[in-house]
């Protein structure tokens, strides 16, 4: 049994950790179906690896912020429970690998001592809220979005409206019109704006809705050019409610919000969003603009003198990896991290460097690097020296030579090819053959091990995703080459186009052909995407087509980067989006549990939460009976309609005036205590009747009994 130390004071966290421990034992003992357990562990950041019997644990770092104390804690946890490595992700999380499932509650307990969570880092939930890493120091920002990102995370974590959606939901805050958080490929993307009203500055956001990458990338719509800051949370809440109710739940490949908008149209989607506002927990949310403390520089101290042995290296680093902050006299240092991997022994040295010479506010960057803030000019040579000693002083941060990549077949079930070794090979080739590319910030290269775009290949000027080519009796590891993606500005972006599929071992040659052709035929001052548009997709297809010629294959082409054995596709079951639970008994049990949660929430005055749990009782119970009858609906609204057609019209169950109207009271009423109690009572009676229909009984906890007495 777990014990809790004094630092772990949050009773909700304590309960969650104990519950995870209990559910693991139930799963091990065969008392919990695998489908239900998988869904539960994913929302606790525990993800099955490609290697059987071990887990990847994703540590959720809202907007990528990390204190030195938290950094040390994560290192300690990785040393004790994982592989002594920290992997930085494109969503500003940290992942640790090769963790035993049975030790995850203990691991979580230790992280929680320093206010670090795993909650909703994976699964069909609101994922990590990301933000521009230079928020707070960006000279171009209207205001610091850090506190806004932090409170958005706090509002939606554990929120009943987003615990069991059809798919994941992603939110990002950019610091300025430069849009370095890529608002245009998120479910909700926000860019800070300031308007003058009656001579006073009013804060708000440009709001983008419905973007996404994956196998079928789509650009987001503009919902508002300016939404006042107090309306941001209510708007996001309404959007999530619509997605939860109307989003696809059977076909995983069509379950993102972008497909819902594509299906019904953006105007119809926004009408549904407007209808949900009545039921929102809050109609106006006033952000605490200082919920994230303003970063402060470390106390001034004497800096050790160091000898710079390679002055050119240092000058390149200063030019490409160091930037002056909006705070006069201070500098930010961008740290390139090859493949996003930092061994914990090196991570501790970096943490000590930050503690002594930077602000206690490190940011993980979307391209899998780090940002150190508030460094004094006189400390820069020493900071470079330490980074260089550790191998983290490569110049060219966020340049062409700084490749973003997902783990690929190293650990991911869905990986087709090895993206991390390919990135290493390409970076070395560019530094050897095209050293001036460290100064190029126009062309970004991003690699994913499959089409799902965890490496964000769809928004790169040059993107690759892992694939395969059938050649006679063999299968060859391949790269799908994608060109022309990238950020425009202010919420506008471009999606890369598929051009040609080429054997993976031709990766370096692909870049050589593209770079040499651009150098030879590009016009003065022309950017790569301008060149791509001018020449056209077919030009690049013809340019790269010779590399796709399978008649001249070499033995090495049958082997993926970083491997010695002949390539074979071995794709497992992906867990990125969780699972749907279609077991009748499990669904009824879940509905019973939701009723208990609703009663508990109501007793604590959380009326909106109680109402949403009660709504889940209605939907879960209806879905169970439909499945028992062999009817499978693909959305919650479909479940409601199908139950009416299959169980109400024939008189099996009666509702006045009908089932849909009864259930959809959820968005017709303010979240008052009276409505919450009556709605819960109706939902529980429906659950009791449905269980009796199947010859079962439902327990009535004391709280529910009292509610039912009042709401006869």
XYZ file of C-alpha atoms in Angstrom:
712
model
C 0.000 0.000 0.000
C 1.238 3.497 -0.831
C 2.132 6.031 1.834
C 2.117 9.796 1.404
C 4.724 12.237 2.571
C 3.990 15.662 3.940
C 4.753 17.428 0.640
C 1.898 15.594 -1.058
C -1.040 17.485 0.432
C -3.609 17.647 -2.384
C -6.343 15.136 -1.438
C -7.484 14.849 -5.066
C -4.020 13.785 -6.169
C -3.755 11.366 -3.255
C -7.063 9.802 -4.240
C -6.038 9.515 -7.895
C -2.752 7.797 -7.070
C -4.409 5.351 -4.693
C -7.097 4.718 -7.300
C -4.479 3.963 -9.964
C -2.780 1.531 -7.584
C -6.124 -0.155 -6.908
C -7.069 -0.367 -10.599
C -3.702 -1.889 -11.525
C -4.279 -4.623 -8.945
C -7.818 -5.169 -10.264
C -6.474 -5.418 -13.803
C -3.719 -7.823 -12.781
C -6.318 -9.920 -10.958
C -8.615 -10.112 -13.969
C -11.315 -7.972 -12.341
C -11.108 -5.143 -14.879
C -11.372 -5.505 -18.671
C -8.229 -4.562 -20.563
C -10.096 -1.970 -22.655
C -11.315 -0.078 -19.606
C -7.954 -0.268 -17.883
C -6.123 0.995 -20.956
C -8.384 4.028 -21.133
C -7.815 4.724 -17.437
C -4.024 4.466 -17.533
C -3.743 6.606 -20.658
C -5.446 9.506 -18.904
C -2.784 9.048 -16.223
C 0.019 9.514 -18.772
C 0.924 5.812 -18.976
C 1.386 4.633 -22.548
C 2.277 1.157 -23.796
C 5.640 0.963 -25.543
C 6.603 -1.012 -28.624
C 8.580 -3.268 -26.280
C 6.208 -5.601 -24.376
C 5.888 -5.357 -20.621
C 7.111 -1.770 -20.191
C 5.500 1.647 -20.365
C 6.326 5.131 -21.540
C 5.309 7.707 -18.922
C 4.514 11.177 -20.219
C 5.076 13.952 -17.702
C 2.764 16.882 -18.320
C 4.477 20.274 -18.208
C 1.906 23.006 -18.898
C 3.310 25.366 -21.560
C 6.665 23.587 -21.164
C 7.617 25.346 -17.911
C 10.038 23.601 -15.592
C 11.658 24.753 -12.354
C 15.088 23.550 -11.263
C 13.554 21.648 -8.361
C 11.138 19.892 -10.706
C 13.974 19.140 -13.108
C 15.982 17.412 -10.383
C 12.883 15.496 -9.297
C 12.230 14.191 -12.820
C 15.875 13.134 -13.097
C 15.607 11.223 -9.815
C 12.438 9.494 -10.991
C 13.945 8.555 -14.350
C 17.001 7.107 -12.596
C 14.924 5.042 -10.188
C 12.064 3.909 -12.416
C 13.089 4.407 -16.053
C 16.093 4.460 -18.391
C 18.025 7.463 -16.981
C 17.008 9.612 -19.919
C 14.637 12.530 -20.474
C 12.943 12.815 -23.864
C 11.621 16.277 -24.775
C 8.510 16.297 -26.960
C 6.973 18.645 -29.520
C 4.110 19.296 -27.077
C 6.578 20.516 -24.440
C 6.259 17.410 -22.277
C 8.986 15.138 -20.938
C 8.750 11.398 -21.506
C 10.573 8.635 -19.676
C 10.697 5.079 -20.980
C 10.899 1.430 -19.924
C 8.813 1.855 -16.767
C 7.122 -1.047 -14.997
C 3.338 -0.600 -14.846
C 3.192 -1.722 -11.227
C 5.561 1.073 -10.160
C 3.680 3.933 -11.835
C 1.598 4.931 -8.756
C 4.760 5.215 -6.665
C 6.446 7.149 -9.494
C 3.493 9.556 -9.702
C 3.533 10.049 -5.932
C 7.166 11.160 -6.060
C 6.554 13.548 -8.953
C 3.547 15.048 -7.171
C 5.760 16.111 -4.284
C 7.060 18.862 -6.555
C 3.730 19.682 -8.200
C 4.332 17.577 -11.314
C 1.428 15.706 -12.837
C 0.779 12.852 -15.251
C -2.920 13.617 -15.366
C -4.346 13.695 -18.913
C -0.954 13.640 -20.588
C -2.332 10.919 -22.905
C -5.785 9.605 -23.819
C -8.999 11.165 -25.095
C -8.627 14.338 -23.063
C -7.365 17.907 -23.255
C -3.660 17.305 -23.764
C -0.847 19.526 -22.587
C -1.617 23.212 -23.163
C 1.363 24.538 -25.106
C 2.704 28.053 -25.591
C 5.526 29.935 -27.241
C 8.578 29.145 -25.091
C 9.765 32.754 -25.164
C 6.506 34.056 -23.684
C 7.372 36.688 -21.122
C 10.604 37.753 -22.783
C 9.470 38.158 -26.408
C 10.071 41.765 -27.548
C 7.116 41.461 -29.950
C 4.501 40.147 -27.514
C 1.485 42.330 -26.596
C 1.521 40.633 -23.175
C 2.840 37.473 -21.511
C 0.538 34.488 -22.257
C 2.139 32.200 -19.649
C -0.505 32.786 -16.960
C -3.283 32.349 -19.523
C -1.882 28.989 -20.619
C -1.405 27.939 -16.995
C -4.962 28.746 -15.943
C -6.403 27.122 -19.051
C -4.579 23.948 -18.044
C -5.896 24.250 -14.473
C -9.492 24.818 -15.616
C -9.707 21.761 -17.858
C -7.591 19.196 -16.026
C -9.954 16.741 -14.279
C -12.906 18.672 -15.737
C -15.828 16.251 -16.314
C -16.564 17.658 -19.777
C -13.312 16.364 -21.263
C -12.426 13.073 -19.584
C -13.774 10.593 -22.140
C -14.000 12.349 -25.471
C -13.829 10.621 -28.834
C -10.258 11.794 -29.313
C -7.630 14.115 -27.915
C -7.982 17.908 -27.872
C -5.078 20.342 -28.227
C -4.774 24.002 -27.191
C -1.891 26.402 -27.895
C -1.052 30.014 -27.008
C 1.350 31.941 -29.232
C 3.184 34.919 -27.752
C 2.830 37.167 -30.813
C 1.761 37.350 -34.456
C 4.882 35.380 -35.282
C 2.783 32.404 -34.115
C 5.596 30.224 -32.812
C 3.110 27.909 -31.078
C 1.451 27.057 -34.435
C -2.109 28.120 -33.590
C -3.320 27.104 -37.037
C -2.901 23.339 -36.481
C -4.630 23.147 -33.072
C -8.186 22.431 -31.987
C -7.968 25.819 -30.279
C -5.166 28.246 -31.077
C -4.852 31.678 -29.476
C -2.790 34.725 -30.402
C -2.692 37.706 -27.991
C -4.153 41.025 -29.141
C -4.725 44.417 -27.538
C -7.496 46.828 -28.508
C -8.126 50.387 -27.398
C -11.554 50.977 -25.881
C -12.360 54.386 -24.430
C -8.678 55.156 -24.390
C -7.782 52.033 -22.398
C -6.025 48.889 -23.541
C -8.202 45.779 -23.505
C -6.624 42.345 -23.748
C -7.999 39.581 -25.902
C -7.063 36.893 -28.407
C -7.415 35.987 -32.023
C -8.990 32.531 -31.858
C -8.366 29.706 -34.319
C -10.549 26.580 -34.234
C -10.463 23.121 -35.784
C -6.905 22.669 -37.018
C -4.931 19.467 -36.859
C -2.112 17.451 -38.407
C -2.187 13.641 -38.556
C -2.772 11.654 -41.736
C -5.200 14.289 -43.075
C -3.977 17.700 -41.922
C -6.375 20.643 -41.910
C -5.861 24.337 -41.233
C -7.879 25.979 -38.472
C -10.744 28.430 -39.047
C -10.759 31.903 -37.532
C -13.517 31.987 -34.932
C -12.733 35.497 -33.676
C -10.322 38.203 -34.739
C -10.615 39.515 -31.179
C -12.224 37.707 -28.263
C -12.013 39.542 -24.896
C -9.883 37.628 -22.436
C -12.743 36.940 -20.018
C -14.600 35.033 -22.773
C -11.736 32.681 -23.701
C -12.431 29.951 -21.121
C -16.235 30.011 -21.669
C -15.676 29.695 -25.426
C -13.257 26.779 -25.092
C -15.647 25.070 -22.661
C -18.523 25.383 -25.139
C -16.366 24.044 -27.965
C -15.323 21.008 -25.909
C -18.944 20.309 -24.955
C -19.924 20.290 -28.634
C -16.986 18.066 -29.573
C -17.779 15.642 -26.763
C -21.423 15.340 -27.783
C -21.210 15.416 -31.571
C -17.714 14.085 -32.268
C -17.093 10.672 -33.826
C -16.557 7.809 -31.352
C -16.321 4.656 -33.448
C -13.974 5.402 -36.337
C -10.783 6.537 -34.624
C -9.449 8.010 -37.862
C -12.399 10.412 -38.071
C -12.683 11.314 -34.405
C -10.809 14.623 -34.257
C -12.742 17.887 -34.072
C -11.535 18.951 -37.524
C -13.633 16.159 -39.053
C -16.741 17.235 -37.158
C -16.376 20.770 -38.550
C -15.711 19.377 -42.020
C -18.856 17.253 -41.763
C -21.371 19.839 -40.553
C -19.711 23.074 -41.675
C -18.083 25.797 -39.606
C -21.197 27.983 -39.301
C -23.300 25.072 -38.032
C -20.509 24.163 -35.625
C -20.416 27.698 -34.208
C -24.214 27.628 -33.783
C -23.866 24.489 -31.656
C -21.140 26.207 -29.635
C -23.456 29.162 -28.981
C -26.205 26.793 -27.755
C -23.881 25.334 -25.119
C -23.092 28.628 -23.411
C -26.166 28.473 -21.179
C -24.875 25.343 -19.467
C -21.297 26.526 -19.008
C -19.809 26.453 -15.547
C -18.851 30.089 -15.983
C -20.072 32.843 -18.289
C -17.051 35.066 -17.713
C -13.638 33.890 -16.551
C -11.275 36.545 -15.241
C -7.679 35.386 -15.619
C -5.203 36.019 -12.857
C -2.510 37.642 -14.972
C 0.126 36.771 -12.374
C -0.676 33.114 -11.707
C 2.767 32.329 -13.138
C 5.324 34.368 -11.166
C 7.453 36.733 -13.199
C 10.784 35.054 -13.815
C 13.706 36.610 -12.004
C 17.422 36.329 -12.736
C 19.667 34.377 -10.421
C 21.528 36.529 -7.886
C 24.627 38.141 -9.327
C 27.785 36.225 -8.607
C 31.302 36.002 -9.920
C 31.454 34.009 -13.135
C 34.295 31.489 -13.571
C 36.738 32.493 -16.281
C 36.917 30.071 -19.194
C 39.071 29.865 -22.290
C 37.160 29.725 -25.570
C 39.265 27.381 -27.692
C 37.194 27.709 -30.863
C 36.215 31.336 -31.295
C 34.292 30.667 -34.543
C 32.165 28.051 -32.794
C 31.408 30.498 -29.999
C 30.559 33.302 -32.423
C 28.213 30.995 -34.383
C 26.535 29.973 -31.129
C 26.098 33.599 -30.059
C 24.575 34.470 -33.412
C 22.159 31.547 -33.680
C 21.403 30.382 -30.129
C 21.396 33.572 -28.070
C 18.803 36.328 -28.241
C 18.343 39.570 -26.347
C 15.220 39.675 -24.190
C 12.777 42.545 -23.978
C 14.172 42.977 -20.449
C 17.216 45.192 -21.044
C 20.547 43.641 -20.177
C 19.411 40.022 -20.183
C 19.771 37.273 -22.740
C 17.985 34.019 -23.491
C 19.898 30.925 -24.576
C 18.304 28.355 -26.861
C 19.703 24.856 -26.313
C 19.741 22.360 -29.169
C 19.015 18.822 -27.981
C 19.717 16.154 -30.578
C 16.654 13.911 -30.946
C 15.224 15.553 -27.824
C 17.177 13.184 -25.547
C 19.061 14.294 -22.418
C 20.751 11.671 -20.198
C 19.967 12.443 -16.564
C 23.605 12.896 -15.554
C 23.898 15.714 -18.090
C 20.446 17.055 -17.204
C 21.573 17.579 -13.604
C 24.560 19.634 -14.726
C 22.266 21.749 -16.907
C 19.914 22.255 -13.963
C 22.790 23.435 -11.792
C 23.869 25.836 -14.551
C 20.360 27.315 -14.620
C 20.253 27.559 -10.846
C 23.449 29.616 -10.748
C 23.194 31.808 -13.857
C 19.615 31.898 -15.213
C 16.029 32.312 -14.081
C 14.318 29.424 -12.326
C 11.979 29.113 -15.300
C 13.177 26.721 -18.012
C 10.950 26.136 -21.046
C 10.818 23.023 -23.207
C 10.507 24.175 -26.818
C 8.212 22.745 -29.532
C 11.266 21.656 -31.527
C 12.491 19.499 -28.616
C 15.030 21.907 -27.205
C 15.302 24.099 -24.116
C 15.227 27.814 -23.361
C 17.200 29.373 -20.497
C 16.193 32.932 -19.557
C 17.634 35.992 -17.809
C 21.316 35.278 -18.382
C 23.675 38.213 -17.952
C 26.010 39.024 -20.804
C 29.122 38.385 -18.742
C 27.933 34.819 -18.016
C 27.506 33.831 -21.674
C 31.085 32.486 -22.195
C 30.751 30.235 -19.144
C 27.271 29.044 -20.154
C 28.665 28.193 -23.599
C 31.587 26.359 -22.028
C 29.344 24.148 -19.898
C 26.947 23.448 -22.758
C 29.832 22.640 -25.089
C 31.380 20.253 -22.570
C 28.057 18.380 -22.448
C 27.537 18.394 -26.216
C 24.665 20.912 -26.143
C 26.363 23.933 -27.714
C 25.647 23.079 -31.334
C 24.860 26.333 -33.139
C 21.841 26.705 -35.392
C 18.906 26.449 -32.997
C 15.671 26.143 -34.995
C 17.688 26.318 -38.211
C 17.612 23.896 -41.125
C 20.173 21.746 -39.323
C 17.996 21.491 -36.177
C 15.634 18.638 -37.074
C 12.466 17.858 -35.113
C 11.646 14.155 -34.838
C 9.348 11.766 -32.984
C 10.698 8.541 -31.366
C 9.590 6.417 -34.348
C 10.345 2.701 -34.065
C 12.646 3.244 -31.086
C 9.677 2.980 -28.709
C 6.372 3.811 -30.461
C 3.842 1.126 -31.397
C 2.779 3.021 -34.502
C 6.258 3.737 -35.830
C 7.013 2.392 -39.311
C 10.586 3.641 -39.707
C 13.373 4.846 -37.432
C 13.065 8.619 -37.475
C 15.573 9.395 -34.706
C 18.575 7.741 -36.341
C 17.628 9.321 -39.664
C 17.605 12.763 -38.008
C 21.066 12.143 -36.596
C 22.405 11.112 -40.022
C 20.842 14.113 -41.772
C 22.084 16.625 -39.214
C 25.640 15.297 -39.482
C 25.500 15.383 -43.275
C 24.308 18.983 -43.321
C 26.937 20.159 -40.832
C 29.660 18.436 -42.905
C 28.482 19.442 -46.388
C 26.302 22.538 -45.904
C 27.700 24.233 -42.778
C 26.124 27.614 -43.611
C 22.672 26.093 -43.029
C 23.098 26.778 -39.314
C 22.178 30.375 -40.224
C 19.133 29.393 -42.284
C 15.836 29.848 -40.442
C 13.734 29.696 -43.593
C 13.825 25.920 -44.140
C 12.739 23.655 -41.292
C 12.998 19.862 -41.507
C 10.686 17.655 -39.461
C 10.418 13.852 -39.358
C 7.682 11.508 -38.121
C 8.018 7.733 -37.960
C 4.529 7.344 -39.425
C 1.841 9.502 -41.000
C 0.396 10.609 -37.634
C 2.682 13.643 -37.496
C 4.022 13.529 -33.930
C 7.160 15.041 -35.466
C 4.995 17.728 -37.127
C 6.212 16.904 -40.644
C 3.037 18.425 -42.097
C 4.059 21.974 -41.163
C 7.665 21.824 -42.396
C 9.179 23.257 -45.532
C 10.757 19.801 -45.897
C 8.926 17.015 -44.081
C 9.342 13.251 -44.019
C 7.119 10.551 -42.594
C 7.917 6.871 -42.312
C 6.389 4.512 -44.844
C 7.260 1.385 -46.802
C 7.481 0.222 -50.424
C 6.693 -3.277 -51.637
C 9.416 -4.564 -53.972
C 9.017 -8.116 -55.136
C 8.969 -10.390 -52.081
C 10.537 -7.687 -49.903
C 9.410 -4.526 -48.155
C 11.711 -1.500 -48.198
C 11.711 1.217 -45.506
C 10.658 4.446 -47.174
C 10.156 8.156 -46.654
C 7.144 10.069 -47.867
C 8.639 13.404 -48.926
C 6.463 16.428 -48.180
C 7.273 19.970 -49.228
C 5.941 23.510 -48.830
C 4.589 23.636 -45.273
C 5.209 26.253 -42.613
C 3.953 29.217 -40.618
C 2.901 32.358 -42.476
C 1.924 34.650 -39.575
C -0.934 35.604 -37.251
C -2.709 32.250 -37.299
C -2.180 31.507 -40.967
C -0.121 28.532 -42.058
C 0.626 26.190 -44.931
C 0.362 22.415 -45.052
C 3.109 20.467 -46.763
C 2.160 18.502 -49.885
C 3.020 14.861 -50.567
C 5.475 14.801 -53.458
C 7.120 11.390 -53.792
C 7.975 8.269 -51.788
C 11.665 7.335 -51.691
C 13.653 4.548 -49.962
C 14.723 5.738 -46.528
C 18.441 5.308 -47.186
C 18.113 8.011 -49.859
C 17.302 10.581 -47.177
C 20.648 12.426 -47.407
C 20.422 12.448 -51.208
C 16.945 13.984 -51.052
C 18.331 16.953 -49.131
C 21.360 17.260 -51.407
C 19.135 17.422 -54.492
C 16.788 19.982 -52.925
C 19.526 22.227 -51.525
C 21.618 22.149 -54.714
C 18.633 22.858 -56.949
C 17.462 25.741 -54.756
C 20.973 27.194 -54.720
C 21.220 26.920 -58.512
C 17.741 28.023 -59.594
C 16.352 30.112 -56.739
C 15.978 33.831 -57.340
C 17.664 36.523 -55.273
C 15.980 36.790 -51.860
C 13.483 34.037 -52.652
C 12.333 31.880 -49.737
C 12.076 28.120 -50.141
C 8.262 28.045 -50.141
C 8.187 30.847 -52.696
C 10.504 28.765 -54.845
C 8.291 25.704 -54.316
C 5.197 27.660 -55.388
C 6.930 29.109 -58.428
C 8.229 25.772 -59.678
C 5.164 23.726 -58.716
C 4.718 20.292 -57.173
C 5.355 18.367 -60.395
C 8.747 20.048 -60.817
C 9.853 18.624 -57.478
C 8.324 15.241 -58.249
C 10.389 15.030 -61.435
C 13.442 16.340 -59.569
C 13.274 13.623 -56.892
C 11.822 10.805 -59.019
C 15.234 9.297 -59.896
C 15.803 8.645 -56.167
C 12.646 6.533 -56.127
C 13.997 4.193 -58.820
C 13.828 0.661 -57.389
C 15.865 -0.931 -60.180
C 19.133 0.241 -58.643
C 18.643 -0.817 -55.037
C 21.648 -1.681 -52.917
C 21.625 -4.298 -50.103
C 21.639 -1.510 -47.520
C 18.359 -0.113 -48.877
C 16.523 -3.075 -47.357
C 17.711 -2.078 -43.867
C 16.407 0.912 -41.899
C 18.672 3.509 -40.288
C 20.085 2.275 -36.977
C 19.293 -1.370 -37.743
C 21.236 -4.364 -39.054
C 18.347 -6.730 -39.799
C 16.281 -6.618 -42.982
C 13.306 -4.275 -42.704
C 9.831 -5.596 -41.941
C 6.791 -3.532 -41.005
C 5.777 -4.309 -37.433
C 3.093 -1.849 -36.407
C 1.404 -2.423 -33.070
C -1.845 -1.085 -31.692
C -1.597 2.655 -31.246
C -2.726 4.192 -27.979
C -2.374 7.889 -28.815
C -6.138 8.401 -28.716
C -7.191 5.840 -26.163
C -9.954 3.314 -26.808
C -13.721 3.068 -26.892
C -15.315 0.706 -24.357
C -18.111 -1.338 -25.899
C -18.846 -3.869 -23.162
C -22.439 -3.606 -21.927
C -21.731 -4.531 -18.326
C -18.742 -2.209 -18.188
C -20.789 0.679 -19.549
C -23.500 0.208 -16.943
C -20.863 0.013 -14.223
C -19.342 3.246 -15.552
C -22.762 4.925 -15.516
C -23.219 3.874 -11.897
C -19.822 5.331 -11.017
C -20.667 8.596 -12.823
C -23.874 8.870 -10.800
C -21.835 8.617 -7.596
C -19.456 11.299 -8.857
C -22.393 13.516 -9.766
C -23.804 13.211 -6.257
C -20.418 13.991 -4.723
C -19.950 17.031 -6.992
C -23.434 18.292 -6.121
C -22.711 17.961 -2.402
C -19.622 20.149 -2.910
C -21.521 22.835 -4.824
C -19.952 21.928 -8.188
C -23.281 22.089 -10.009
C -21.943 22.164 -13.600
C -19.740 19.143 -12.910
C -22.669 17.262 -11.368
C -24.817 18.006 -14.414
C -22.170 16.764 -16.826
C -21.654 13.556 -14.861
C -25.434 13.045 -14.912
C -25.463 13.604 -18.665
C -22.808 10.879 -18.911
C -25.129 8.573 -16.975
C -27.857 9.117 -19.569
C -25.543 8.560 -22.530
C -23.609 5.631 -21.055
C -26.773 3.806 -20.022
C -28.407 4.347 -23.409
C -25.274 3.147 -25.194
C -25.177 -0.022 -23.090
C -28.761 -0.954 -23.992
C -28.203 -0.142 -27.656
C -25.135 -2.365 -27.768
C -27.086 -5.098 -26.045
C -29.489 -4.863 -28.976
C -26.704 -4.781 -31.570
C -27.068 -1.085 -32.410
C -23.815 0.898 -32.561
C -23.944 4.696 -32.805
C -20.841 6.709 -33.594
C -21.579 9.917 -31.637
C -23.244 10.791 -28.358
C -26.016 12.634 -30.180
C -26.410 9.524 -32.334
C -26.772 7.399 -29.197
C -29.514 9.710 -27.922
C -31.404 9.587 -31.232
C -30.997 5.814 -31.653
C -32.242 5.137 -28.132
C -35.378 7.110 -28.911
C -35.924 5.075 -32.088
C -35.186 1.662 -30.563
C -36.475 1.840 -26.993
C -38.868 4.769 -26.582
C -41.009 4.596 -29.694
C -42.017 0.995 -28.902
C -42.852 1.896 -25.292
C -40.024 -0.059 -23.622
C -39.047 3.178 -21.872
C -41.135 6.313 -21.571
C -39.964 9.922 -21.468
C -41.937 13.127 -21.732
C -41.957 14.564 -24.281
C -39.139 12.361 -25.650
C -35.700 11.031 -24.693
C -33.682 13.596 -26.639
C -35.511 16.581 -25.125
C -35.132 15.029 -21.688
C -31.384 14.513 -22.003
C -30.689 17.761 -23.836
C -31.935 19.792 -20.921
C -28.200 19.930 -20.226
C -27.734 22.901 -22.556
C -31.129 24.511 -21.919
C -30.657 25.303 -18.235
C -28.332 27.341 -16.102
C -26.189 25.109 -13.826
C -28.200 25.737 -10.671
C -28.278 23.388 -7.688
C -31.994 22.691 -8.207
C -31.545 21.692 -11.846
C -28.426 19.654 -11.065
C -30.300 17.673 -8.407
C -33.392 17.006 -10.511
C -31.323 16.113 -13.591
C -29.228 13.667 -11.546
C -32.348 12.103 -10.045
C -33.789 11.551 -13.538
C -30.528 10.099 -14.797
C -30.231 7.688 -11.867
C -33.823 6.492 -12.237
C -33.092 5.801 -15.894
C -30.013 3.805 -14.885
C -32.057 1.826 -12.378
C -34.745 1.084 -14.968
C -32.165 0.060 -17.575
C -30.394 -2.231 -15.120
C -33.694 -3.807 -14.107
C -34.453 -4.325 -17.802
C -31.290 -6.438 -17.972
C -32.073 -8.216 -14.706
C -29.573 -6.336 -12.558
C -29.721 -3.918 -9.659
C -27.934 -0.644 -8.952
C -26.649 0.342 -5.539
C -27.901 3.594 -4.005
C -25.160 5.351 -2.059
C -26.333 7.561 0.769
C -25.844 10.797 -1.159
C -27.980 9.533 -4.047
C -30.658 8.294 -1.696
C -31.005 11.758 -0.202
C -31.170 13.398 -3.636
C -33.837 10.957 -4.783
C -35.932 11.613 -1.669
C -36.100 15.309 -2.474
C -36.603 14.896 -6.228
C -39.515 12.494 -6.327
